[in-house]
Short mmCIF file of C-alpha atoms and ligand atoms in Angstrom, two decimals:
data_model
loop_
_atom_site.label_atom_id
_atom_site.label_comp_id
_atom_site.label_asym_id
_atom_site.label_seq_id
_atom_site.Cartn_x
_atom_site.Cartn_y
_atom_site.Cartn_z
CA UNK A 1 0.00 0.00 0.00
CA UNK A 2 1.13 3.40 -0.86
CA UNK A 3 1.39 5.89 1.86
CA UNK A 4 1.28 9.74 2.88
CA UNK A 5 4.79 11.32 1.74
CA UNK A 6 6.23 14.26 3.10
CA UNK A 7 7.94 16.60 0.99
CA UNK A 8 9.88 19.10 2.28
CA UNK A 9 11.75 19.93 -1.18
CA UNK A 10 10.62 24.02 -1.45
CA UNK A 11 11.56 24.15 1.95
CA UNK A 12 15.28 24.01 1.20
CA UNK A 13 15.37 27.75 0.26
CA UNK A 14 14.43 28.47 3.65
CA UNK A 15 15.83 26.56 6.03
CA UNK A 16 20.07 25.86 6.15
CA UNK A 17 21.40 22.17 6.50
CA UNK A 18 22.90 23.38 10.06
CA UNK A 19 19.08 24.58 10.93
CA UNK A 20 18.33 20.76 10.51
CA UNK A 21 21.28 19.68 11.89
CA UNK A 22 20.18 22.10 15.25
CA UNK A 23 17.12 21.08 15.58
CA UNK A 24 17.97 17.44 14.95
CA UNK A 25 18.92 16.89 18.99
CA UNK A 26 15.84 19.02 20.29
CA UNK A 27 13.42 17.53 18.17
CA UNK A 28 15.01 13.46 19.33
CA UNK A 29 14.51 14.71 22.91
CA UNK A 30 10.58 15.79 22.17
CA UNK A 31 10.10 12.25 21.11
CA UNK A 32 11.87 10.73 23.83
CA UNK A 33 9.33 12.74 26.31
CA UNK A 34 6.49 11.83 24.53
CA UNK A 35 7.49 7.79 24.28
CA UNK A 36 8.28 8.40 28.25
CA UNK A 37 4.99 9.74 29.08
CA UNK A 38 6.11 11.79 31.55
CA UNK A 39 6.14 14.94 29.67
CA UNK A 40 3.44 18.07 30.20
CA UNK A 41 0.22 17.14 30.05
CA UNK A 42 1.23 13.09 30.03
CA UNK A 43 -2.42 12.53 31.76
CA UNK A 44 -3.63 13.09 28.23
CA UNK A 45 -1.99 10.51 25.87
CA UNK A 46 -4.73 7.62 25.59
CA UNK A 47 -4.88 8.93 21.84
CA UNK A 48 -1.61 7.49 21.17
CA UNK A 49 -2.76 4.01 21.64
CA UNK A 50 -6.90 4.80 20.60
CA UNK A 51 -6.16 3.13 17.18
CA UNK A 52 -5.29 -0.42 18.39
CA UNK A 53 -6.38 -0.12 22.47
CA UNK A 54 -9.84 1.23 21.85
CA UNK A 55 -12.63 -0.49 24.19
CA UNK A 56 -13.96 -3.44 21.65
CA UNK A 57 -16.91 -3.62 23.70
CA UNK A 58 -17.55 -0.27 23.13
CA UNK A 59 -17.03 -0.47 19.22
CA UNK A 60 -19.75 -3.40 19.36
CA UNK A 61 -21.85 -0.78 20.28
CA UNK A 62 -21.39 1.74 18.51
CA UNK A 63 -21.72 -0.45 15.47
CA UNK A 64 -25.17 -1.70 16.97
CA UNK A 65 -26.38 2.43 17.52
CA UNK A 66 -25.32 3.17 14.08
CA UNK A 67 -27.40 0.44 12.17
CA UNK A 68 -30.04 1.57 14.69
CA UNK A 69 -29.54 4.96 13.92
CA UNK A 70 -29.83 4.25 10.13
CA UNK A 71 -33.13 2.52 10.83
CA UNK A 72 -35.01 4.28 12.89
CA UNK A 73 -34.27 7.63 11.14
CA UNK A 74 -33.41 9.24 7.84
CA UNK A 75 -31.07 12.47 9.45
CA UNK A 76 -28.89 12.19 12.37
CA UNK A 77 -28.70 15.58 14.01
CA UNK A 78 -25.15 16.00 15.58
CA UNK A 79 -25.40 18.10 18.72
CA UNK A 80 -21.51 19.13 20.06
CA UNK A 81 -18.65 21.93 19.25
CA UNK A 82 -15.06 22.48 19.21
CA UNK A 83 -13.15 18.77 19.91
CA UNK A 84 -16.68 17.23 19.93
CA UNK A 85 -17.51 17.90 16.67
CA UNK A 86 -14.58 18.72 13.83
CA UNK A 87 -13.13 15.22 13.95
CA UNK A 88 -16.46 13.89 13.09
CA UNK A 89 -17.66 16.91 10.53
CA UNK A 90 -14.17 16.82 8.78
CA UNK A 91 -14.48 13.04 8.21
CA UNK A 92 -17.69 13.41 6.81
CA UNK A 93 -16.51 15.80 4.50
CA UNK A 94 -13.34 14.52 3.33
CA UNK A 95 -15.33 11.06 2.89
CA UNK A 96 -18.79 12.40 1.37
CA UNK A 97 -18.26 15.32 0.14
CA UNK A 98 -21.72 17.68 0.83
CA UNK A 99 -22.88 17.69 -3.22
CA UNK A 100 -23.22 21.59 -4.19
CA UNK A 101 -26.86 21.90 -3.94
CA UNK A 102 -27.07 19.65 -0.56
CA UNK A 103 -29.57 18.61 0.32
CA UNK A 104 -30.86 16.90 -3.26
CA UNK A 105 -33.57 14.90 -2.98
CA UNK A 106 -32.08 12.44 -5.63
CA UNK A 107 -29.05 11.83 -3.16
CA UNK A 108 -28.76 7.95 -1.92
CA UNK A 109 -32.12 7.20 -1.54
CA UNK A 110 -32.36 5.88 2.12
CA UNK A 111 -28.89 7.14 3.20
CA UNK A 112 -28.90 8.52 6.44
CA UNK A 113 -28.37 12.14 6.60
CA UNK A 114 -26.21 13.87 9.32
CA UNK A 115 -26.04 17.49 10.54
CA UNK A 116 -24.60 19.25 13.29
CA UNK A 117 -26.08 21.52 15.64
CA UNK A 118 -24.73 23.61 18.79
CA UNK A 119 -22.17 24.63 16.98
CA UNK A 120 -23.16 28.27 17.78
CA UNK A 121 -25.15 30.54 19.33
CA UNK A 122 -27.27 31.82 16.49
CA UNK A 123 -31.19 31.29 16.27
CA UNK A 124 -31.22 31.78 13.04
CA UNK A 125 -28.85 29.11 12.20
CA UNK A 126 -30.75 26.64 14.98
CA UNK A 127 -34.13 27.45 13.65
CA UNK A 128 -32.83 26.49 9.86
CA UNK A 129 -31.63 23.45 11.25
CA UNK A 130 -35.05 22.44 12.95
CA UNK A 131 -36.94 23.35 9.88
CA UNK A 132 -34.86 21.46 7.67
CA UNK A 133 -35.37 18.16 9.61
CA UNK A 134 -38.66 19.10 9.44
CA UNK A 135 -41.12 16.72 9.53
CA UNK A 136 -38.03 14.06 8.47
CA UNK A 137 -37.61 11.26 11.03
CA UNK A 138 -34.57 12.33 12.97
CA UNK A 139 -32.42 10.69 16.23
CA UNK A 140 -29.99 12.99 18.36
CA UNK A 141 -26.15 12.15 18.78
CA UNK A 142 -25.63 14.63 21.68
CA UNK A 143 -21.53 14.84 22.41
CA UNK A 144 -20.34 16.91 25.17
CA UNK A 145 -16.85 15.40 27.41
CA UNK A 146 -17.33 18.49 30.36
CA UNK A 147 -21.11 17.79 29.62
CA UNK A 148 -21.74 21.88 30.43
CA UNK A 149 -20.29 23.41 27.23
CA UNK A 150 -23.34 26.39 26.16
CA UNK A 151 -23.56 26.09 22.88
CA UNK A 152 -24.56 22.11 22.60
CA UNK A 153 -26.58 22.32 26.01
CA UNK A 154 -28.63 25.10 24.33
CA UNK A 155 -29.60 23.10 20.68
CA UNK A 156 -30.15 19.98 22.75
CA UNK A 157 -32.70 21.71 24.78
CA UNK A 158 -34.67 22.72 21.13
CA UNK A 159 -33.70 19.56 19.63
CA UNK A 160 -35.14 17.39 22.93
CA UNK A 161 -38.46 19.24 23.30
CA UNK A 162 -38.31 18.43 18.92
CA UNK A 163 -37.95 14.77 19.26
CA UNK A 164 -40.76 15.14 22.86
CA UNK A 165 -43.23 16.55 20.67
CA UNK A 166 -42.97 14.19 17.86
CA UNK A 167 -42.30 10.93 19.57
CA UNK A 168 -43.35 11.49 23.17
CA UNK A 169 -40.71 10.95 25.99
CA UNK A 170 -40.48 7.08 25.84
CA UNK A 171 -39.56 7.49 21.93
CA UNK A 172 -37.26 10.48 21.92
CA UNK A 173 -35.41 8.04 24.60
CA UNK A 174 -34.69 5.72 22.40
CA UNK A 175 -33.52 8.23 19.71
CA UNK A 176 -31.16 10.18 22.02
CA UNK A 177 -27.32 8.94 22.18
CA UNK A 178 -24.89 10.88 24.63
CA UNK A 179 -21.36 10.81 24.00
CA UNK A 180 -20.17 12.23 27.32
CA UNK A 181 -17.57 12.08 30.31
CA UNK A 182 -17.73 8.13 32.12
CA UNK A 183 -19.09 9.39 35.09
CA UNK A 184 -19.27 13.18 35.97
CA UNK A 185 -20.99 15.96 34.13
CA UNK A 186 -24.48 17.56 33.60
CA UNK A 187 -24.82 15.60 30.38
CA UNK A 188 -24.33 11.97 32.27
CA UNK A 189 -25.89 12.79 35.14
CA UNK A 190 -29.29 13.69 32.73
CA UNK A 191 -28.29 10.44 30.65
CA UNK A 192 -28.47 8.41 33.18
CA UNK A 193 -31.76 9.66 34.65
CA UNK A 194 -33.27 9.29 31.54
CA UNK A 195 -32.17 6.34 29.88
CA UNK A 196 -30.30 7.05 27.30
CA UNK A 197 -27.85 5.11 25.31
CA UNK A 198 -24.50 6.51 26.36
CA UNK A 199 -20.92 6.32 24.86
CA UNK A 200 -17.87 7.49 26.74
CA UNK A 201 -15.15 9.87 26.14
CA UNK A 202 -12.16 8.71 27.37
CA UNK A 203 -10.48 10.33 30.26
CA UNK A 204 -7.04 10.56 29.60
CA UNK A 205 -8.09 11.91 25.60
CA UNK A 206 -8.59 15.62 25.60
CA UNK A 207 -11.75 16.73 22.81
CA UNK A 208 -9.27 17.74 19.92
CA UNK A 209 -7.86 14.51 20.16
CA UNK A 210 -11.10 12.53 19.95
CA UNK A 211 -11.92 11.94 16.62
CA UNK A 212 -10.58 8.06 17.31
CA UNK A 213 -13.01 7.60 20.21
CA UNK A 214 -16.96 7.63 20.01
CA UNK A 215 -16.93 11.21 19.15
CA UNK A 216 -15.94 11.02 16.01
CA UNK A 217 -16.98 7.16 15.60
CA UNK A 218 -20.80 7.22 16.49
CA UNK A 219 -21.77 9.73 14.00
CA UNK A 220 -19.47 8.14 11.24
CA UNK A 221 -20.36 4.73 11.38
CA UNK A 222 -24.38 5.83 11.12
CA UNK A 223 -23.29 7.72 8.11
CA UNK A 224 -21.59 4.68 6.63
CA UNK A 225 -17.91 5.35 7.34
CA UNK A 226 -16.10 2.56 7.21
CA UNK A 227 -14.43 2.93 10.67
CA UNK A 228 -12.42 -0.06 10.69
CA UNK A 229 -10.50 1.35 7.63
CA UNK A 230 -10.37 4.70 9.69
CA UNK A 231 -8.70 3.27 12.50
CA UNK A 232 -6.83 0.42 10.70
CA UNK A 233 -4.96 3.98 8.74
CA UNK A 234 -4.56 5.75 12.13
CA UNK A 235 -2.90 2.31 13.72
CA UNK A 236 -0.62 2.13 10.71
CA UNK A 237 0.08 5.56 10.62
CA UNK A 238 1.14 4.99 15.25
CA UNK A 239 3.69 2.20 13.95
CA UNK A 240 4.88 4.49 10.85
CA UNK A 241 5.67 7.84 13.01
CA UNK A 242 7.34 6.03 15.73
CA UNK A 243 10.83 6.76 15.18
CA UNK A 244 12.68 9.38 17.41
CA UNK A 245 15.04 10.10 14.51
CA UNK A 246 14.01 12.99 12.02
CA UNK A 247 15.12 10.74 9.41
CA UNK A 248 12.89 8.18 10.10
CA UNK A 249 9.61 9.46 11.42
CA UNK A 250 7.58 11.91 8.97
CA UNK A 251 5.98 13.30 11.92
CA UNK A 252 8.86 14.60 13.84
CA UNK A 253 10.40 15.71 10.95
CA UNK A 254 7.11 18.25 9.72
CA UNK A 255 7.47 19.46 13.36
CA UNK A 256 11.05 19.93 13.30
CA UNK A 257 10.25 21.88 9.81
CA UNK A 258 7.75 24.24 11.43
CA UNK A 259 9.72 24.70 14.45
CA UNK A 260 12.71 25.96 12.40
CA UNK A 261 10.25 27.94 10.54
CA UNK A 262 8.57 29.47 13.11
CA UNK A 263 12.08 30.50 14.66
CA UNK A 264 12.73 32.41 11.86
CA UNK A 265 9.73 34.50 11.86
CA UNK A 266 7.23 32.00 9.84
CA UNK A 267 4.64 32.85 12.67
CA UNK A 268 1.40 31.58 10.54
CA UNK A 269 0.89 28.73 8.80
CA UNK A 270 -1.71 28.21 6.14
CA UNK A 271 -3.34 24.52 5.40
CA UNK A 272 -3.83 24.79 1.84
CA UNK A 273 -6.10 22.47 -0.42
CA UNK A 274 -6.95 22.10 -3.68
CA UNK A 275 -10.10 19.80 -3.02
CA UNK A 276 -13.17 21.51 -1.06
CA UNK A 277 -13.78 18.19 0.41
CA UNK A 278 -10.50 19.44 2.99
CA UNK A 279 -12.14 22.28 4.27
CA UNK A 280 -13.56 21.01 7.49
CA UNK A 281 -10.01 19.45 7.68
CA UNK A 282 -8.88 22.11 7.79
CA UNK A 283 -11.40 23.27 10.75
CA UNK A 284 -10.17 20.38 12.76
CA UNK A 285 -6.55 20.50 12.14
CA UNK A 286 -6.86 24.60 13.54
CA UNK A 287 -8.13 23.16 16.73
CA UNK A 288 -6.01 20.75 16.71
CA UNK A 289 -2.74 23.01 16.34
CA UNK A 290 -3.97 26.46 17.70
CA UNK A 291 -5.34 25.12 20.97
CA UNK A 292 -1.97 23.24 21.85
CA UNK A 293 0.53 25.63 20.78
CA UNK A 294 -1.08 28.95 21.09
CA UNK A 295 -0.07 29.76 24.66
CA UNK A 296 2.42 31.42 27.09
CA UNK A 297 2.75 34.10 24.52
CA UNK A 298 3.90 31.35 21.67
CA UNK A 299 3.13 29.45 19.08
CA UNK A 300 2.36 29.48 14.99
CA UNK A 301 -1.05 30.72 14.02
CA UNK A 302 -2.82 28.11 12.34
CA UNK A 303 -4.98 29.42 9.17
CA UNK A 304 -6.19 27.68 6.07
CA UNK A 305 -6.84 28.59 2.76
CA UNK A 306 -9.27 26.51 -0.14
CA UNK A 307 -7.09 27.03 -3.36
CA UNK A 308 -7.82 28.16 -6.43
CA UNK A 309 -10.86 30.26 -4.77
CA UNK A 310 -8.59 31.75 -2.37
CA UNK A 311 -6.11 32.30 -4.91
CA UNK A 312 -8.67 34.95 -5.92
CA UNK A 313 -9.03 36.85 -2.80
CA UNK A 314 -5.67 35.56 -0.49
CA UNK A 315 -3.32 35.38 -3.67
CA UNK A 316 -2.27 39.01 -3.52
CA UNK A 317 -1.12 38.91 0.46
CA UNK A 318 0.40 35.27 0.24
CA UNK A 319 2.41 36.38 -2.76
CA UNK A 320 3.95 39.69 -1.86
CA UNK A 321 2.31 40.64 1.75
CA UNK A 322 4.25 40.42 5.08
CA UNK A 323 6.65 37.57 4.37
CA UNK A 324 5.55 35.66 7.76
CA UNK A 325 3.91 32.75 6.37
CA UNK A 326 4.76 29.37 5.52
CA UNK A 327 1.97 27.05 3.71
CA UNK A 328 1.51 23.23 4.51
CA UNK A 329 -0.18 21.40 1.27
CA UNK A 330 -2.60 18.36 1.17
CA UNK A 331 -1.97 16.99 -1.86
CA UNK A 332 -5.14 14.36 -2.65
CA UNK A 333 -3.04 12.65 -5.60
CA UNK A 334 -6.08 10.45 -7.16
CA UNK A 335 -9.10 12.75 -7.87
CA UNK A 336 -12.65 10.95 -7.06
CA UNK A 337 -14.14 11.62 -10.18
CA UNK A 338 -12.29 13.16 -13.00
CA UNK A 339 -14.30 14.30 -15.87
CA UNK A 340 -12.23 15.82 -19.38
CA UNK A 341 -12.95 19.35 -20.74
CA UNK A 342 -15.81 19.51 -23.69
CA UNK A 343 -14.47 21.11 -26.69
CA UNK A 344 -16.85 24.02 -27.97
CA UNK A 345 -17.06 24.80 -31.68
CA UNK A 346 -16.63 28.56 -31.24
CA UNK A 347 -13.57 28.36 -28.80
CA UNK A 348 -14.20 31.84 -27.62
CA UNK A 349 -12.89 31.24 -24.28
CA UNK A 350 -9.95 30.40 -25.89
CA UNK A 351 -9.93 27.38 -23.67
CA UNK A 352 -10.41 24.44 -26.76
CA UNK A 353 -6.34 23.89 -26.30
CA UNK A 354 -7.31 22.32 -23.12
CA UNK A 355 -10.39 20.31 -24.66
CA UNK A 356 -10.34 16.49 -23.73
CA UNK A 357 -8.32 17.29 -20.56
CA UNK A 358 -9.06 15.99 -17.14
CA UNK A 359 -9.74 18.27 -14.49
CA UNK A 360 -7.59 16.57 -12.73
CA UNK A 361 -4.71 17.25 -14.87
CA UNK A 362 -5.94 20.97 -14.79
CA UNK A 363 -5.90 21.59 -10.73
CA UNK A 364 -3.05 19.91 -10.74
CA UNK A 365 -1.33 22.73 -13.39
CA UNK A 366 -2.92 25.23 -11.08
CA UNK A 367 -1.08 23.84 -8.07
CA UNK A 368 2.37 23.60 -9.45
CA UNK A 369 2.36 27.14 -10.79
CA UNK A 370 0.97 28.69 -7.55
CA UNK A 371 3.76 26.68 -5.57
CA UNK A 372 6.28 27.57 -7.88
CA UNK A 373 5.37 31.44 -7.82
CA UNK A 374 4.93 31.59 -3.72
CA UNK A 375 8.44 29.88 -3.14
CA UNK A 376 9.60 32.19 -5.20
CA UNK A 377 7.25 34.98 -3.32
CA UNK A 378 8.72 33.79 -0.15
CA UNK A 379 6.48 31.55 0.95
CA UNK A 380 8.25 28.22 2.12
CA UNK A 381 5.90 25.01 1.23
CA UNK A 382 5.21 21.66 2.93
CA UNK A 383 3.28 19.30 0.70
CA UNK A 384 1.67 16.38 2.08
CA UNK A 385 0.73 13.76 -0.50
CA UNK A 386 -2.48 11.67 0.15
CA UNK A 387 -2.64 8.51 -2.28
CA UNK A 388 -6.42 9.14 -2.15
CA UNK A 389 -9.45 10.30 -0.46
CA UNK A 390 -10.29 7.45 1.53
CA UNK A 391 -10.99 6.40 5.55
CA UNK A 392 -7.91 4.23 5.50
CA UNK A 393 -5.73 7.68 4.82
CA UNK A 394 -7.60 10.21 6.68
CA UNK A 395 -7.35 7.64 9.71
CA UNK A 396 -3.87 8.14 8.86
CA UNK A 397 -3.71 12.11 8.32
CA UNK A 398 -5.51 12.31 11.85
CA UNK A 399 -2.50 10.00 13.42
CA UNK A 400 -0.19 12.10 11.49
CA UNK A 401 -1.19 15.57 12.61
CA UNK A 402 -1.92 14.29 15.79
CA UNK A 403 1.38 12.77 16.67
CA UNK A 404 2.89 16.03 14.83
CA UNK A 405 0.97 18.45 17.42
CA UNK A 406 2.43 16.88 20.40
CA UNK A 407 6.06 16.78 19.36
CA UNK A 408 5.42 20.41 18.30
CA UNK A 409 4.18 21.71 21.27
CA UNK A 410 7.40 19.71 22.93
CA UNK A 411 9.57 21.42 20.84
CA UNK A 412 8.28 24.45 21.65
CA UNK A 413 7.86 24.16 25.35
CA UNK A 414 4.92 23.88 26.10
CA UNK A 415 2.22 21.48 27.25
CA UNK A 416 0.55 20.41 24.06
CA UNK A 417 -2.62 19.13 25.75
CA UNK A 418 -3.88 21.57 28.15
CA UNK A 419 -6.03 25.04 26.93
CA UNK A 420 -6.78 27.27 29.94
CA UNK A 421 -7.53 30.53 27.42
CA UNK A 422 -10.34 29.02 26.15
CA UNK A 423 -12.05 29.76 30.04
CA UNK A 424 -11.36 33.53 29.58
CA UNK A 425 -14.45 34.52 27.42
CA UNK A 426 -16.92 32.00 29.07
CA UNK A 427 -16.28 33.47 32.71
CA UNK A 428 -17.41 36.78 30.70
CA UNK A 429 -20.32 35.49 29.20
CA UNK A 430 -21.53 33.63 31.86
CA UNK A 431 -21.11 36.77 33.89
CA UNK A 432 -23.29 38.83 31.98
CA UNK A 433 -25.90 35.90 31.03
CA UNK A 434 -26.46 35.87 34.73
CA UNK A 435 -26.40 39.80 35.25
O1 PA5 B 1 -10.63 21.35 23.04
C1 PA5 B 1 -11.45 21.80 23.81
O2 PA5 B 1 -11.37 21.65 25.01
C2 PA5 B 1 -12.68 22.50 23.32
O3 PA5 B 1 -12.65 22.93 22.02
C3 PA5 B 1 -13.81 21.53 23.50
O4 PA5 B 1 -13.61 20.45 22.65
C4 PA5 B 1 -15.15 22.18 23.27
O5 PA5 B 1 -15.28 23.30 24.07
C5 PA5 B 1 -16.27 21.20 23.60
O6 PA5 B 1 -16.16 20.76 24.92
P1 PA5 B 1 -17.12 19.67 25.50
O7 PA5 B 1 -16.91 18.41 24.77
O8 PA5 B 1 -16.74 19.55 26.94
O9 PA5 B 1 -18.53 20.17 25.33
#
């Protein structure tokens, strides 16, 4: 089987072989803490083992929920935010992409539909959502670790009294799942009074690192995710980035990358793709890297950008703005579909040179020119190669970026799995709710 390659080529204009050979000790010893577990934050490393120590039982029934799910219902209405819901929302996305005009009513016929709720504060938004589903036979996957996060408490309340008025509180019971803390939270302690199915969050796995758990699992199975693929990539991808040598472990050596980067002023880094099906991706790996790294005054500022659209509106500032970005490519090498260019008999586009072309072949002209021109602007490049959209490598890109955000944060000093700025703004707005 092919794999994910690194490629740090149009880095090399950037970064001196002494930079490497610096960095080469720091980045060994950032390993070395993580293998130990006895570095910052080392309660939180049960993700490092999720994708071949997971709780069978558990898996058994999640499997069992999903075909449940998928009978009893034709959407699945996703209720959770930040770590509880981008693992799960970028999987979706990356493996069915939303079609343009979503929803069609010619899409799968039967296929279960999932959405995502509480992922705001906006009734507008909410009361979309609830219309939508409509009169639609729906079940509830509420996901919540503290079990007291706003936004989800506040669309499960709407979304509760939805499923209480249409199937009466013994039926809404059996079509409410809660993805929550073992044993301690609001959202347990109402599970458990009520009866619902529950699913746990692991302790010692903090929400951005979740996706592997029943977070991210519940509401992918139900949609038809082949999770086994998922987490046979991920456990692959645990024995692949093992290594404590930057030679031999992709992982350490993208960290080592942005660390020398980042040292020389790269201070934001943009996750660029040339698929829209890596936009929520993209959501996930921001959480992912901002909410470890961003702290004690530190840390690279993790952006994304959706090329060629963003060449139209970004292109001008990545190519000769502040020179204090780096961009890290996903590279999905084997295109889904692939149609060729029609030929028109007028040619007034001026485009019939290109006529019998695939797309493919196009986006992928588009990419190498843009890379070319932003070296050249300044702009050192990563590129990560994906063999193809599938579970198997996105269960692999999670492991990867996972395993690269915790030897990052290492590198940089400082616990990678802890995020006490996130508190600041609630204490405000919990203040002034209750004023
Ligand atoms: O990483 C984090 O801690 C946050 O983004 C959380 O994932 C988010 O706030 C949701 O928290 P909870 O699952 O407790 O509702």
């Amino acid at each position: 089987m092919s794999h994910l390659t690194l490629d740090l080529t149009h880095t090399e204009p950037f970064i001196a072989p002494e930079e490497w050979a610096a960095v080469e000790l720091q980045a060994a010893a950032a390993a070395q803490l993580l293998d130990s577990r006895r570095g910052p934050g080392a309660d939180f490393l049960g993700w490092l083992d999720l994708p071949v120590r997971y709780d069978r039982a558990e898996m058994r029934q999640i499997k069992a929920a999903a075909r449940r799910i998928q009978r009893q219902s034709q959407v699945l209405v996703v209720i959770g935010i930040g770590g509880s819901y981008l693992g799960a929302k970028a999987a979706l996305e990356f493996c069915q992409p939303t079609p343009p005009l979503w929803p069609l009513p010619s899409r799968k016929k039967g296929a279960l539909q999932v959405c995502f709720a509480g992922t705001n504060l906006s009734g507008t938004h909410l009361q979309q959502l609830l219309d939508a589903v409509g009169k639609r036979d729906f079940s509830v996957n509420v996901i919540s670790k503290s079990g007291t996060t706003l936004e989800p408490a506040v669309a499960f309340r709407f979304f509760r009294q939805a499923l209480e008025a249409r199937y009466g509180s013994e039926g809404a019971r059996e079509r409410i799942y809660a993805t929550t803390d073992r044993a301690r939270g609001a959202l347990k302690t109402l599970a458990d009074r009520e009866g619902y199915e529950t699913f746990t969050v692991p302790d010692d796995v903090g929400g951005r690192f979740s996706v592997l758990t029943a977070v991210g699992l519940l509401p992918l199975a139900a949609a038809g995710i082949d999770t086994d693929a998922l987490l046979r990539g991920a456990a692959d991808a645990r024995v692949r980035y093992r290594s404590t040598s930057i030679a031999d472990n992709d992982a350490l050596r993208y960290a080592a990358a942005r660390n020398i980067l980042y040292r020389k002023g790269k201070l934001i880094e943009m996750l660029i793709g040339y698929e829209p099906r890596l936009l929520y991706l993209a959501e996930w790996w921001k959480q992912l890297f901002g909410e470890s790294e961003g702290k004690n005054g530190k840390g690279i500022f993790p952006t994304s950008a959706q090329f060629t659209a963003d060449l139209h509106s970004l292109g001008q500032y990545v190519q000769e703005g502040r020179r204090h970005l780096f961009e890290t490519l996903i590279d999905i090498e084997t295109p889904q579909h692939n149609p060729t260019l029609p030929a028109t008999h007028d040619d007034l586009d001026g485009l019939n040179y290109l006529a019998g072309k695939p797309l493919h072949f196009i986006n992928e002209q588009a990419l190498r020119g843009t890379l070319e021109a932003h070296v050249a602007g300044g702009v050192p490049n990563i590129r990560i190669g994906v063999p193809e959209a599938t579970p198997y490598y996105l269960g692999h890109l999670f492991f990867f970026f996972e395993k690269a955000c915790a030897l990052s944060g290492y590198l940089l000093g400082v616990n990678p799995f802890d995020q006490p700025g996130v508190e600041a703004y609630k204490k405000n707005m919990f203040r002034l709710l209750k004023s």
